[in-house]
Amino acid sequence: MWNQIRKSFRKLLCPESADCLSHRNIQVASESVHGEKLAPQWVTCDACVEENKGRKCDHDTEDLKRAVVNEADVEHHTDQANSSFAHSVINMIGMLIGLGQLSTPYALENGGWVSSFLLVGLGVICAYTSHLLGKCLAKSPKSRSYTDIGQHAFGSNGRVLAATFIYLEIFMALVSYTISLHDNLVTVFAGTQLRLPIWAKLYKSQLLTLMGVLVALPSLWLRDLSSISFLSSGGILMSIVIFTSVTCTAIFQVVKANHSIPALHLHKIPAISGLYIFSYAGHIVFPDLYKSMKDPSKFTMVSIVSFASVTALYASLAFMGARLFGPEVSSQITLSMPRHHIITKIALWATVLTPMTKYALEFAPFAIQLEHNLPNSISSRTKTVIRGTVGSFLLLVILALALSVPYFEHVLSLTGSLVSVSICIVFPCAFYIKLSWAQISKPVLILNVILLAFGLLLGVFGTISSSKSLFTSLKRAHHT
């Protein structure tokens, strides 16, 4: 049995090696108030569709009942796609809002007010690449996920590359969430004495973070999608609370907004570009949103409305935070707010709770794929144990890494520059050019090539800059 399990792990990045491909659409790695509507509970067996649309494959009987998709199944999916325009906008906004709202004031203060044009420009570009993903899905009705689009464009290599970047983004995002959990827990319990004999060698900050992660650990064992989507609603609520808290701080003049924002710090632009691009990371679940819509032709308008709303929120929060706190603004806006005020306490607890709603959501794509690739001979209970054990182990690895590299702004910037820029800009442009090569007009081709090159340059320079900053911080901490 264990040899079979090891083989299952090797299929994670390249599941198409099996005779019948199967993909579960699940709305994950995001905050969606209608997550259950983005998680159709059926599996597509592509090989069976292509071969007479009905011939049996080698799946067991129970899987076969859900796996064989013929023309009637496609029509049934149309009936299941019942997300309205308003619901889709709310879902997409929920996917996009996250750690970005914490870091945009810091990014604007360090880059200067001119960098706000980069923030808005990246929002426009990411809205356009979201539109491109919709076009790719329209060209290939069988594609149901980001990795499916990659395979349709570039074969198995495209799938492996897309899956690798997706898992890497999920892993690095979870590290960033854990660092945020650490920083805000320390602030919440500042001045509190905490020491346990069994963990006497741990600092208070490390102990608090460990306890927070252990509280969230059981969520990784959840298999019920409705429970996971409930957590996503909590994530959206926490984001609203954080934004409202910062706004109240400015409106009620808890802190006076009398700081001036510098015009431009050109040498810091590569590093903060990673923070900006991470704020718009959500493209990996846009195919699920597209497939959930009653009228997919409105997906482009959904993208425009959603990105316009989120960009406006980020820009207003960025200017608000930079004006309130000036050069003293923290990489997380909540850490700059006056600690004695009740508004700050609410914002801090909201920021603490946010990562706890994220772990199950972010881990779900990997967990679903892992469980699906396990041999059918393994019982459902054993699959759950394997899934939960692997998730728990990975979360503890993430905890150790977050405590070793507790530099939120550098890790988040590195994530945006190294991974998110490819998923949000480079890959969608490349996929669209490849799939539409025969029909694409010259102006559109030039535009996409320019955006692809811009994304690559932004990623390279941003990765170099954020890596240097991270290593410098690590060296400074080691010497002290």
CSV table of C-alpha atoms in Angstrom, one decimal:
chain,number,residue,atom,x,y,z
A,1,MET,CA,0.0,0.0,0.0
A,2,TRP,CA,2.8,2.5,0.9
A,3,ASN,CA,4.4,2.0,-2.5
A,4,GLN,CA,1.1,3.0,-4.1
A,5,ILE,CA,0.9,6.1,-1.8
A,6,ARG,CA,4.5,7.1,-2.9
A,7,LYS,CA,3.4,6.8,-6.5
A,8,SER,CA,0.4,9.0,-5.8
A,9,PHE,CA,2.7,11.8,-4.5
A,10,ARG,CA,4.7,11.7,-7.7
A,11,LYS,CA,1.5,12.2,-9.7
A,12,LEU,CA,0.6,15.4,-7.9
A,13,LEU,CA,2.3,17.8,-10.4
A,14,CYS,CA,1.5,15.7,-13.5
A,15,PRO,CA,-1.8,13.9,-12.9
A,16,GLU,CA,-2.5,13.6,-16.6
A,17,SER,CA,-0.3,10.6,-16.8
A,18,ALA,CA,-3.3,8.5,-15.6
A,19,ASP,CA,-5.5,6.9,-18.2
A,20,CYS,CA,-8.4,9.1,-17.4
A,21,LEU,CA,-7.8,12.7,-16.3
A,22,SER,CA,-10.0,13.9,-13.5
A,23,HIS,CA,-10.2,17.4,-12.1
A,24,ARG,CA,-12.4,18.7,-9.3
A,25,ASN,CA,-13.4,22.3,-9.5
A,26,ILE,CA,-13.2,23.8,-6.0
A,27,GLN,CA,-13.2,27.4,-5.1
A,28,VAL,CA,-10.1,27.6,-2.9
A,29,ALA,CA,-7.2,29.9,-2.0
A,30,SER,CA,-9.6,32.7,-1.8
A,31,GLU,CA,-12.3,34.3,0.3
A,32,SER,CA,-15.7,33.7,-1.3
A,33,VAL,CA,-19.1,34.3,0.3
A,34,HIS,CA,-20.6,31.8,-2.1
A,35,GLY,CA,-17.8,29.2,-2.2
A,36,GLU,CA,-20.2,26.3,-2.4
A,37,LYS,CA,-21.5,27.6,-5.7
A,38,LEU,CA,-18.0,27.6,-7.1
A,39,ALA,CA,-17.4,24.0,-6.1
A,40,PRO,CA,-19.3,21.7,-8.5
A,41,GLN,CA,-19.1,18.2,-7.2
A,42,TRP,CA,-18.4,16.3,-10.3
A,43,VAL,CA,-15.3,15.0,-12.1
A,44,THR,CA,-14.4,15.1,-15.8
A,45,CYS,CA,-12.9,12.1,-17.5
A,46,ASP,CA,-11.4,13.5,-20.6
A,47,ALA,CA,-10.3,10.2,-22.1
A,48,CYS,CA,-13.9,8.9,-21.8
A,49,VAL,CA,-15.3,12.0,-23.4
A,50,GLU,CA,-13.0,11.7,-26.4
A,51,GLU,CA,-13.6,8.0,-26.9
A,52,ASN,CA,-17.2,7.7,-28.0
A,53,LYS,CA,-18.4,9.8,-25.1
A,54,GLY,CA,-19.5,6.9,-23.1
A,55,ARG,CA,-17.0,4.1,-23.1
A,56,LYS,CA,-16.0,2.9,-19.6
A,57,CYS,CA,-12.5,3.6,-18.3
A,58,ASP,CA,-10.7,1.8,-15.5
A,59,HIS,CA,-12.1,3.8,-12.6
A,60,ASP,CA,-14.0,1.9,-9.9
A,61,THR,CA,-17.8,1.8,-10.1
A,62,GLU,CA,-18.4,4.6,-7.6
A,63,ASP,CA,-16.0,7.0,-9.4
A,64,LEU,CA,-17.3,6.0,-12.8
A,65,LYS,CA,-20.8,7.2,-12.0
A,66,ARG,CA,-19.4,10.7,-11.4
A,67,ALA,CA,-16.5,10.6,-13.9
A,68,VAL,CA,-18.0,9.7,-17.3
A,69,VAL,CA,-19.1,13.0,-18.9
A,70,ASN,CA,-21.1,13.0,-22.1
A,71,GLU,CA,-23.0,15.7,-23.8
A,72,ALA,CA,-25.9,15.5,-21.4
A,73,ASP,CA,-23.5,16.1,-18.5
A,74,VAL,CA,-22.2,19.2,-20.2
A,75,GLU,CA,-25.8,20.5,-20.4
A,76,HIS,CA,-26.3,19.6,-16.8
A,77,HIS,CA,-23.3,21.7,-15.9
A,78,THR,CA,-24.9,24.6,-17.5
A,79,ASP,CA,-27.8,24.2,-15.2
A,80,GLN,CA,-25.4,24.0,-12.2
A,81,ALA,CA,-23.8,27.3,-13.3
A,82,ASN,CA,-26.1,29.6,-11.4
A,83,SER,CA,-23.9,32.4,-10.1
A,84,SER,CA,-25.4,35.8,-11.0
A,85,PHE,CA,-23.4,38.9,-12.1
A,86,ALA,CA,-23.6,40.4,-8.6
A,87,HIS,CA,-22.6,37.1,-6.9
A,88,SER,CA,-19.7,36.8,-9.3
A,89,VAL,CA,-18.5,40.3,-8.5
A,90,ILE,CA,-18.7,39.7,-4.8
A,91,ASN,CA,-16.8,36.4,-5.2
A,92,MET,CA,-14.0,37.9,-7.3
A,93,ILE,CA,-13.6,40.8,-4.9
A,94,GLY,CA,-13.4,38.3,-2.0
A,95,MET,CA,-10.7,36.4,-3.9
A,96,LEU,CA,-8.6,39.5,-4.4
A,97,ILE,CA,-8.8,41.2,-1.0
A,98,GLY,CA,-6.2,39.8,1.5
A,99,LEU,CA,-2.7,40.6,2.7
A,100,GLY,CA,-2.5,43.3,0.0
A,101,GLN,CA,-4.6,45.7,2.0
A,102,LEU,CA,-2.2,45.5,4.9
A,103,SER,CA,0.9,46.3,2.9
A,104,THR,CA,-0.2,48.9,0.4
A,105,PRO,CA,0.3,51.9,2.7
A,106,TYR,CA,3.9,50.7,3.4
A,107,ALA,CA,4.5,50.2,-0.3
A,108,LEU,CA,3.2,53.7,-1.2
A,109,GLU,CA,5.2,55.4,1.5
A,110,ASN,CA,8.4,53.6,0.3
A,111,GLY,CA,7.8,54.0,-3.4
A,112,GLY,CA,6.4,57.5,-3.3
A,113,TRP,CA,3.0,58.8,-4.5
A,114,VAL,CA,4.1,58.4,-8.1
A,115,SER,CA,4.1,54.6,-7.5
A,116,SER,CA,0.3,54.8,-7.1
A,117,PHE,CA,0.3,54.8,-10.9
A,118,LEU,CA,2.0,51.4,-10.8
A,119,LEU,CA,-0.6,50.2,-8.4
A,120,VAL,CA,-3.5,51.3,-10.6
A,121,GLY,CA,-1.7,50.1,-13.8
A,122,LEU,CA,-1.1,46.7,-12.4
A,123,GLY,CA,-4.8,46.5,-11.5
A,124,VAL,CA,-5.7,47.4,-15.1
A,125,ILE,CA,-3.3,44.8,-16.5
A,126,CYS,CA,-4.5,42.0,-14.1
A,127,ALA,CA,-8.1,42.8,-15.1
A,128,TYR,CA,-7.1,42.4,-18.7
A,129,THR,CA,-5.3,39.1,-18.1
A,130,SER,CA,-8.4,37.9,-16.2
A,131,HIS,CA,-10.3,38.6,-19.4
A,132,LEU,CA,-7.7,36.6,-21.3
A,133,LEU,CA,-8.3,33.6,-19.1
A,134,GLY,CA,-12.0,33.8,-19.9
A,135,LYS,CA,-11.2,33.9,-23.6
A,136,CYS,CA,-9.0,30.8,-23.2
A,137,LEU,CA,-11.8,29.0,-21.4
A,138,ALA,CA,-14.2,30.0,-24.1
A,139,LYS,CA,-11.9,28.4,-26.7
A,140,SER,CA,-11.6,25.2,-24.8
A,141,PRO,CA,-14.9,24.2,-23.1
A,142,LYS,CA,-13.3,21.1,-21.5
A,143,SER,CA,-10.8,23.3,-19.6
A,144,ARG,CA,-12.0,23.7,-16.1
A,145,SER,CA,-9.0,25.0,-14.2
A,146,TYR,CA,-5.9,27.1,-14.5
A,147,THR,CA,-3.7,24.0,-15.1
A,148,ASP,CA,-6.2,22.8,-17.7
A,149,ILE,CA,-5.6,26.0,-19.7
A,150,GLY,CA,-1.8,25.5,-19.4
A,151,GLN,CA,-2.1,21.9,-20.7
A,152,HIS,CA,-4.4,23.0,-23.6
A,153,ALA,CA,-1.8,25.7,-24.6
A,154,PHE,CA,1.5,23.9,-24.0
A,155,GLY,CA,0.7,20.3,-23.3
A,156,SER,CA,1.9,18.4,-20.3
A,157,ASN,CA,4.8,20.8,-19.8
A,158,GLY,CA,2.3,23.7,-19.5
A,159,ARG,CA,0.3,21.8,-16.9
A,160,VAL,CA,3.4,21.0,-14.8
A,161,LEU,CA,4.7,24.5,-15.0
A,162,ALA,CA,1.4,26.0,-14.0
A,163,ALA,CA,0.9,23.5,-11.2
A,164,THR,CA,4.4,24.2,-9.9
A,165,PHE,CA,3.8,27.9,-9.7
A,166,ILE,CA,0.4,27.5,-8.1
A,167,TYR,CA,1.7,25.2,-5.3
A,168,LEU,CA,4.7,27.6,-4.8
A,169,GLU,CA,2.4,30.6,-4.5
A,170,ILE,CA,0.2,28.8,-2.0
A,171,PHE,CA,3.2,27.7,0.1
A,172,MET,CA,4.8,31.2,0.1
A,173,ALA,CA,1.4,32.9,0.8
A,174,LEU,CA,0.9,30.6,3.8
A,175,VAL,CA,4.4,31.6,5.1
A,176,SER,CA,3.4,35.3,4.7
A,177,TYR,CA,0.1,34.7,6.6
A,178,THR,CA,1.9,32.9,9.4
A,179,ILE,CA,4.4,35.8,9.7
A,180,SER,CA,1.4,38.2,9.9
A,181,LEU,CA,-0.1,36.0,12.6
A,182,HIS,CA,3.2,36.1,14.5
A,183,ASP,CA,3.6,39.9,14.3
A,184,ASN,CA,0.0,40.7,15.3
A,185,LEU,CA,-0.2,38.2,18.1
A,186,VAL,CA,2.9,39.7,19.6
A,187,THR,CA,1.3,43.1,19.5
A,188,VAL,CA,-2.0,41.9,20.9
A,189,PHE,CA,-0.2,40.3,23.9
A,190,ALA,CA,2.4,42.9,24.4
A,191,GLY,CA,3.3,43.2,28.1
A,192,THR,CA,1.8,39.8,28.9
A,193,GLN,CA,4.0,37.2,30.5
A,194,LEU,CA,3.6,33.7,29.0
A,195,ARG,CA,5.8,30.7,29.7
A,196,LEU,CA,5.1,27.0,29.6
A,197,PRO,CA,7.5,24.5,31.2
A,198,ILE,CA,7.3,22.1,28.3
A,199,TRP,CA,8.4,24.8,25.8
A,200,ALA,CA,10.7,26.8,28.1
A,201,LYS,CA,13.2,27.4,25.4
A,202,LEU,CA,10.8,29.2,23.1
A,203,TYR,CA,10.4,33.0,23.1
A,204,LYS,CA,7.0,34.4,23.9
A,205,SER,CA,6.5,35.4,20.3
A,206,GLN,CA,7.3,31.9,19.0
A,207,LEU,CA,5.1,30.3,21.6
A,208,LEU,CA,2.1,32.5,20.7
A,209,THR,CA,2.5,31.7,17.0
A,210,LEU,CA,2.8,28.0,17.7
A,211,MET,CA,-0.4,28.2,19.8
A,212,GLY,CA,-2.2,30.1,17.0
A,213,VAL,CA,-1.1,27.6,14.4
A,214,LEU,CA,-2.2,24.6,16.6
A,215,VAL,CA,-5.6,26.2,17.0
A,216,ALA,CA,-6.0,26.4,13.2
A,217,LEU,CA,-4.5,22.9,12.5
A,218,PRO,CA,-7.8,20.9,12.8
A,219,SER,CA,-9.2,23.0,9.9
A,220,LEU,CA,-6.8,21.1,7.5
A,221,TRP,CA,-8.7,17.9,8.3
A,222,LEU,CA,-11.9,19.3,6.9
A,223,ARG,CA,-13.3,17.5,3.9
A,224,ASP,CA,-16.8,19.1,3.9
A,225,LEU,CA,-16.7,21.9,1.2
A,226,SER,CA,-19.5,23.8,2.9
A,227,SER,CA,-17.3,24.1,6.1
A,228,ILE,CA,-14.4,25.4,4.0
A,229,SER,CA,-16.6,27.9,2.3
A,230,PHE,CA,-17.8,29.1,5.7
A,231,LEU,CA,-14.2,29.9,6.6
A,232,SER,CA,-14.0,31.9,3.4
A,233,SER,CA,-16.9,34.1,4.5
A,234,GLY,CA,-14.9,34.7,7.7
A,235,GLY,CA,-12.0,35.9,5.7
A,236,ILE,CA,-14.0,38.5,3.9
A,237,LEU,CA,-15.6,39.7,7.2
A,238,MET,CA,-12.1,40.2,8.7
A,239,SER,CA,-11.0,42.2,5.7
A,240,ILE,CA,-14.0,44.5,6.0
A,241,VAL,CA,-13.2,45.0,9.7
A,242,ILE,CA,-9.6,45.9,9.0
A,243,PHE,CA,-10.5,48.5,6.4
A,244,THR,CA,-13.2,50.0,8.5
A,245,SER,CA,-10.9,50.2,11.5
A,246,VAL,CA,-8.3,52.2,9.5
A,247,THR,CA,-11.0,54.4,8.1
A,248,CYS,CA,-12.3,55.1,11.6
A,249,THR,CA,-8.8,56.0,12.8
A,250,ALA,CA,-8.7,58.7,10.1
A,251,ILE,CA,-12.3,59.9,10.4
A,252,PHE,CA,-12.3,60.3,14.2
A,253,GLN,CA,-8.8,61.7,14.1
A,254,VAL,CA,-7.4,59.1,16.5
A,255,VAL,CA,-4.2,59.9,14.5
A,256,LYS,CA,-4.0,63.1,12.4
A,257,ALA,CA,-3.3,62.7,8.7
A,258,ASN,CA,-0.6,65.4,8.5
A,259,HIS,CA,2.3,63.5,7.0
A,260,SER,CA,3.5,64.3,3.5
A,261,ILE,CA,4.2,61.5,1.0
A,262,PRO,CA,7.4,61.6,-1.0
A,263,ALA,CA,7.1,61.9,-4.7
A,264,LEU,CA,9.3,58.9,-5.8
A,265,HIS,CA,11.9,56.6,-4.6
A,266,LEU,CA,13.0,55.0,-7.8
A,267,HIS,CA,15.4,52.5,-6.3
A,268,LYS,CA,12.6,50.9,-4.2
A,269,ILE,CA,10.2,50.4,-7.1
A,270,PRO,CA,11.3,46.9,-8.0
A,271,ALA,CA,10.8,45.7,-4.4
A,272,ILE,CA,7.4,47.3,-3.8
A,273,SER,CA,6.2,46.1,-7.2
A,274,GLY,CA,6.1,42.6,-5.7
A,275,LEU,CA,3.8,43.9,-2.9
A,276,TYR,CA,1.5,45.6,-5.4
A,277,ILE,CA,1.2,42.5,-7.7
A,278,PHE,CA,0.6,40.2,-4.8
A,279,SER,CA,-2.4,42.4,-3.9
A,280,TYR,CA,-4.1,41.2,-7.2
A,281,ALA,CA,-3.2,37.5,-7.0
A,282,GLY,CA,-6.3,35.5,-7.5
A,283,HIS,CA,-6.1,34.2,-11.1
A,284,ILE,CA,-5.7,30.6,-10.1
A,285,VAL,CA,-9.4,30.4,-9.1
A,286,PHE,CA,-10.8,32.6,-11.9
A,287,PRO,CA,-11.6,29.6,-14.1
A,288,ASP,CA,-13.8,28.2,-11.3
A,289,LEU,CA,-15.6,31.6,-11.1
A,290,TYR,CA,-16.0,31.6,-14.9
A,291,LYS,CA,-17.5,28.1,-14.9
A,292,SER,CA,-19.9,29.0,-12.1
A,293,MET,CA,-21.5,31.9,-14.0
A,294,LYS,CA,-25.0,31.7,-15.5
A,295,ASP,CA,-23.7,33.9,-18.4
A,296,PRO,CA,-20.0,33.5,-18.9
A,297,SER,CA,-20.1,36.2,-21.5
A,298,LYS,CA,-20.3,38.7,-18.7
A,299,PHE,CA,-17.0,37.5,-17.1
A,300,THR,CA,-15.1,40.4,-18.6
A,301,MET,CA,-17.4,42.9,-17.1
A,302,VAL,CA,-17.2,41.1,-13.7
A,303,SER,CA,-13.4,41.4,-13.9
A,304,ILE,CA,-13.6,45.2,-14.7
A,305,VAL,CA,-16.0,45.9,-11.9
A,306,SER,CA,-14.1,43.8,-9.4
A,307,PHE,CA,-10.7,45.0,-10.2
A,308,ALA,CA,-11.9,48.6,-10.3
A,309,SER,CA,-13.4,48.2,-6.8
A,310,VAL,CA,-10.4,46.5,-5.3
A,311,THR,CA,-8.0,49.0,-6.9
A,312,ALA,CA,-10.0,51.9,-5.5
A,313,LEU,CA,-9.9,50.3,-2.0
A,314,TYR,CA,-6.2,49.6,-2.2
A,315,ALA,CA,-5.4,53.1,-3.4
A,316,SER,CA,-7.6,54.8,-0.8
A,317,LEU,CA,-6.1,52.7,2.0
A,318,ALA,CA,-2.6,53.3,0.8
A,319,PHE,CA,-2.9,57.1,0.8
A,320,MET,CA,-4.8,57.0,4.1
A,321,GLY,CA,-2.1,54.9,5.8
A,322,ALA,CA,0.8,56.8,4.4
A,323,ARG,CA,-0.8,60.2,5.4
A,324,LEU,CA,-1.6,58.9,8.9
A,325,PHE,CA,1.8,57.4,9.8
A,326,GLY,CA,4.3,58.7,7.3
A,327,PRO,CA,7.8,57.1,7.4
A,328,GLU,CA,6.8,55.2,10.5
A,329,VAL,CA,4.2,53.2,8.7
A,330,SER,CA,4.7,49.5,9.2
A,331,SER,CA,4.6,46.8,6.5
A,332,GLN,CA,1.3,45.9,8.1
A,333,ILE,CA,-0.9,48.9,8.7
A,334,THR,CA,-2.5,47.4,11.8
A,335,LEU,CA,0.9,47.4,13.6
A,336,SER,CA,1.1,51.2,13.1
A,337,MET,CA,-2.2,52.0,14.8
A,338,PRO,CA,-2.2,53.4,18.4
A,339,ARG,CA,-2.2,50.3,20.5
A,340,HIS,CA,-4.3,51.6,23.4
A,341,HIS,CA,-7.3,52.4,21.3
A,342,ILE,CA,-10.3,50.0,21.0
A,343,ILE,CA,-10.3,50.4,17.2
A,344,THR,CA,-6.8,49.1,17.0
A,345,LYS,CA,-7.6,46.1,19.2
A,346,ILE,CA,-10.4,45.2,16.9
A,347,ALA,CA,-8.2,45.5,13.8
A,348,LEU,CA,-5.4,43.5,15.4
A,349,TRP,CA,-7.7,40.6,16.3
A,350,ALA,CA,-9.2,40.7,12.8
A,351,THR,CA,-5.7,40.4,11.4
A,352,VAL,CA,-4.9,37.5,13.8
A,353,LEU,CA,-8.1,35.6,12.8
A,354,THR,CA,-7.5,36.1,9.1
A,355,PRO,CA,-4.7,33.6,8.7
A,356,MET,CA,-6.7,31.0,10.7
A,357,THR,CA,-9.4,31.2,8.0
A,358,LYS,CA,-6.8,30.9,5.2
A,359,TYR,CA,-5.0,27.7,6.0
A,360,ALA,CA,-7.7,25.2,5.0
A,361,LEU,CA,-8.6,27.3,1.9
A,362,GLU,CA,-5.0,27.6,0.7
A,363,PHE,CA,-4.2,24.0,1.3
A,364,ALA,CA,-7.4,22.6,-0.3
A,365,PRO,CA,-6.1,22.4,-4.0
A,366,PHE,CA,-3.1,20.3,-2.9
A,367,ALA,CA,-5.2,18.2,-0.5
A,368,ILE,CA,-7.9,17.5,-3.1
A,369,GLN,CA,-5.4,16.5,-5.7
A,370,LEU,CA,-3.4,14.4,-3.2
A,371,GLU,CA,-6.5,12.5,-2.0
A,372,HIS,CA,-7.8,11.9,-5.5
A,373,ASN,CA,-4.4,10.4,-6.6
A,374,LEU,CA,-4.4,7.9,-3.8
A,375,PRO,CA,-5.2,4.3,-4.8
A,376,ASN,CA,-8.8,3.4,-4.9
A,377,SER,CA,-8.0,0.4,-2.7
A,378,ILE,CA,-7.4,2.7,0.3
A,379,SER,CA,-10.4,3.4,2.5
A,380,SER,CA,-12.0,6.8,2.8
A,381,ARG,CA,-10.9,7.1,6.4
A,382,THR,CA,-7.3,6.2,5.5
A,383,LYS,CA,-7.3,8.9,2.8
A,384,THR,CA,-8.6,11.4,5.3
A,385,VAL,CA,-5.8,10.5,7.7
A,386,ILE,CA,-3.1,10.8,5.0
A,387,ARG,CA,-4.5,14.1,3.8
A,388,GLY,CA,-4.7,15.5,7.3
A,389,THR,CA,-1.3,14.2,8.3
A,390,VAL,CA,0.4,15.7,5.2
A,391,GLY,CA,-1.4,19.0,5.7
A,392,SER,CA,-0.4,19.1,9.4
A,393,PHE,CA,3.3,18.4,8.5
A,394,LEU,CA,3.4,21.0,5.8
A,395,LEU,CA,1.8,23.6,8.2
A,396,LEU,CA,4.4,22.9,10.8
A,397,VAL,CA,7.2,23.3,8.1
A,398,ILE,CA,5.6,26.6,7.2
A,399,LEU,CA,5.5,27.6,10.9
A,400,ALA,CA,9.2,26.8,11.2
A,401,LEU,CA,10.1,28.8,8.1
A,402,ALA,CA,7.9,31.8,9.2
A,403,LEU,CA,9.7,31.9,12.6
A,404,SER,CA,13.1,31.6,10.9
A,405,VAL,CA,12.4,34.4,8.3
A,406,PRO,CA,10.0,36.8,10.1
A,407,TYR,CA,10.2,39.6,7.6
A,408,PHE,CA,6.7,40.1,6.3
A,409,GLU,CA,7.4,42.8,3.7
A,410,HIS,CA,10.4,41.0,2.1
A,411,VAL,CA,8.7,37.5,2.0
A,412,LEU,CA,5.5,39.0,0.5
A,413,SER,CA,7.4,41.0,-2.0
A,414,LEU,CA,9.4,37.9,-3.0
A,415,THR,CA,6.2,36.0,-3.4
A,416,GLY,CA,4.7,38.6,-5.7
A,417,SER,CA,7.8,39.0,-7.8
A,418,LEU,CA,8.9,35.4,-8.0
A,419,VAL,CA,5.5,33.7,-8.4
A,420,SER,CA,2.4,36.0,-8.6
A,421,VAL,CA,3.6,38.1,-11.5
A,422,SER,CA,3.9,34.9,-13.6
A,423,ILE,CA,0.5,33.6,-12.6
A,424,CYS,CA,-1.3,37.0,-13.0
A,425,ILE,CA,0.5,38.4,-16.1
A,426,VAL,CA,3.0,36.2,-17.9
A,427,PHE,CA,1.2,32.9,-18.1
A,428,PRO,CA,-2.2,34.3,-19.2
A,429,CYS,CA,-0.6,36.3,-22.0
A,430,ALA,CA,1.4,33.3,-23.1
A,431,PHE,CA,-1.6,31.0,-23.0
A,432,TYR,CA,-3.7,33.4,-25.0
A,433,ILE,CA,-1.0,34.0,-27.6
A,434,LYS,CA,-0.5,30.3,-28.1
A,435,LEU,CA,-4.2,29.4,-28.2
A,436,SER,CA,-5.3,32.3,-30.4
A,437,TRP,CA,-2.2,32.5,-32.7
A,438,ALA,CA,-4.2,31.8,-35.9
A,439,GLN,CA,-6.9,34.5,-35.1
A,440,ILE,CA,-5.1,37.1,-33.1
A,441,SER,CA,-4.7,40.5,-34.7
A,442,LYS,CA,-1.3,42.2,-34.9
A,443,PRO,CA,-2.1,45.0,-32.5
A,444,VAL,CA,-3.4,42.6,-29.9
A,445,LEU,CA,-0.4,40.3,-30.4
A,446,ILE,CA,2.0,43.3,-29.9
A,447,LEU,CA,0.1,44.3,-26.7
A,448,ASN,CA,0.3,40.8,-25.2
A,449,VAL,CA,4.0,40.5,-26.1
A,450,ILE,CA,4.7,43.8,-24.4
A,451,LEU,CA,2.7,42.8,-21.3
A,452,LEU,CA,4.5,39.5,-21.2
A,453,ALA,CA,7.9,41.2,-21.4
A,454,PHE,CA,6.9,43.7,-18.8
A,455,GLY,CA,5.8,41.0,-16.5
A,456,LEU,CA,9.1,39.1,-16.9
A,457,LEU,CA,11.2,42.3,-16.3
A,458,LEU,CA,9.1,43.2,-13.2
A,459,GLY,CA,9.5,39.6,-11.9
A,460,VAL,CA,13.2,39.5,-12.5
A,461,PHE,CA,14.1,42.9,-11.0
A,462,GLY,CA,11.6,42.5,-8.2
A,463,THR,CA,12.9,39.0,-7.2
A,464,ILE,CA,16.5,40.3,-7.2
A,465,SER,CA,15.6,43.4,-5.1
A,466,SER,CA,13.4,41.6,-2.6
A,467,SER,CA,15.9,38.7,-2.3
A,468,LYS,CA,18.7,41.2,-1.5
A,469,SER,CA,16.6,42.9,1.1
A,470,LEU,CA,15.7,39.6,2.7
A,471,PHE,CA,19.3,38.4,2.9
A,472,THR,CA,20.4,41.7,4.3
A,473,SER,CA,17.8,41.5,7.0
A,474,LEU,CA,18.9,37.9,7.8
A,475,LYS,CA,22.5,38.9,8.0
A,476,ARG,CA,21.7,41.9,10.3
A,477,ALA,CA,19.7,39.6,12.6
A,478,HIS,CA,22.4,37.0,12.7
A,479,HIS,CA,25.1,39.6,13.7
A,480,THR,CA,22.9,41.1,16.4
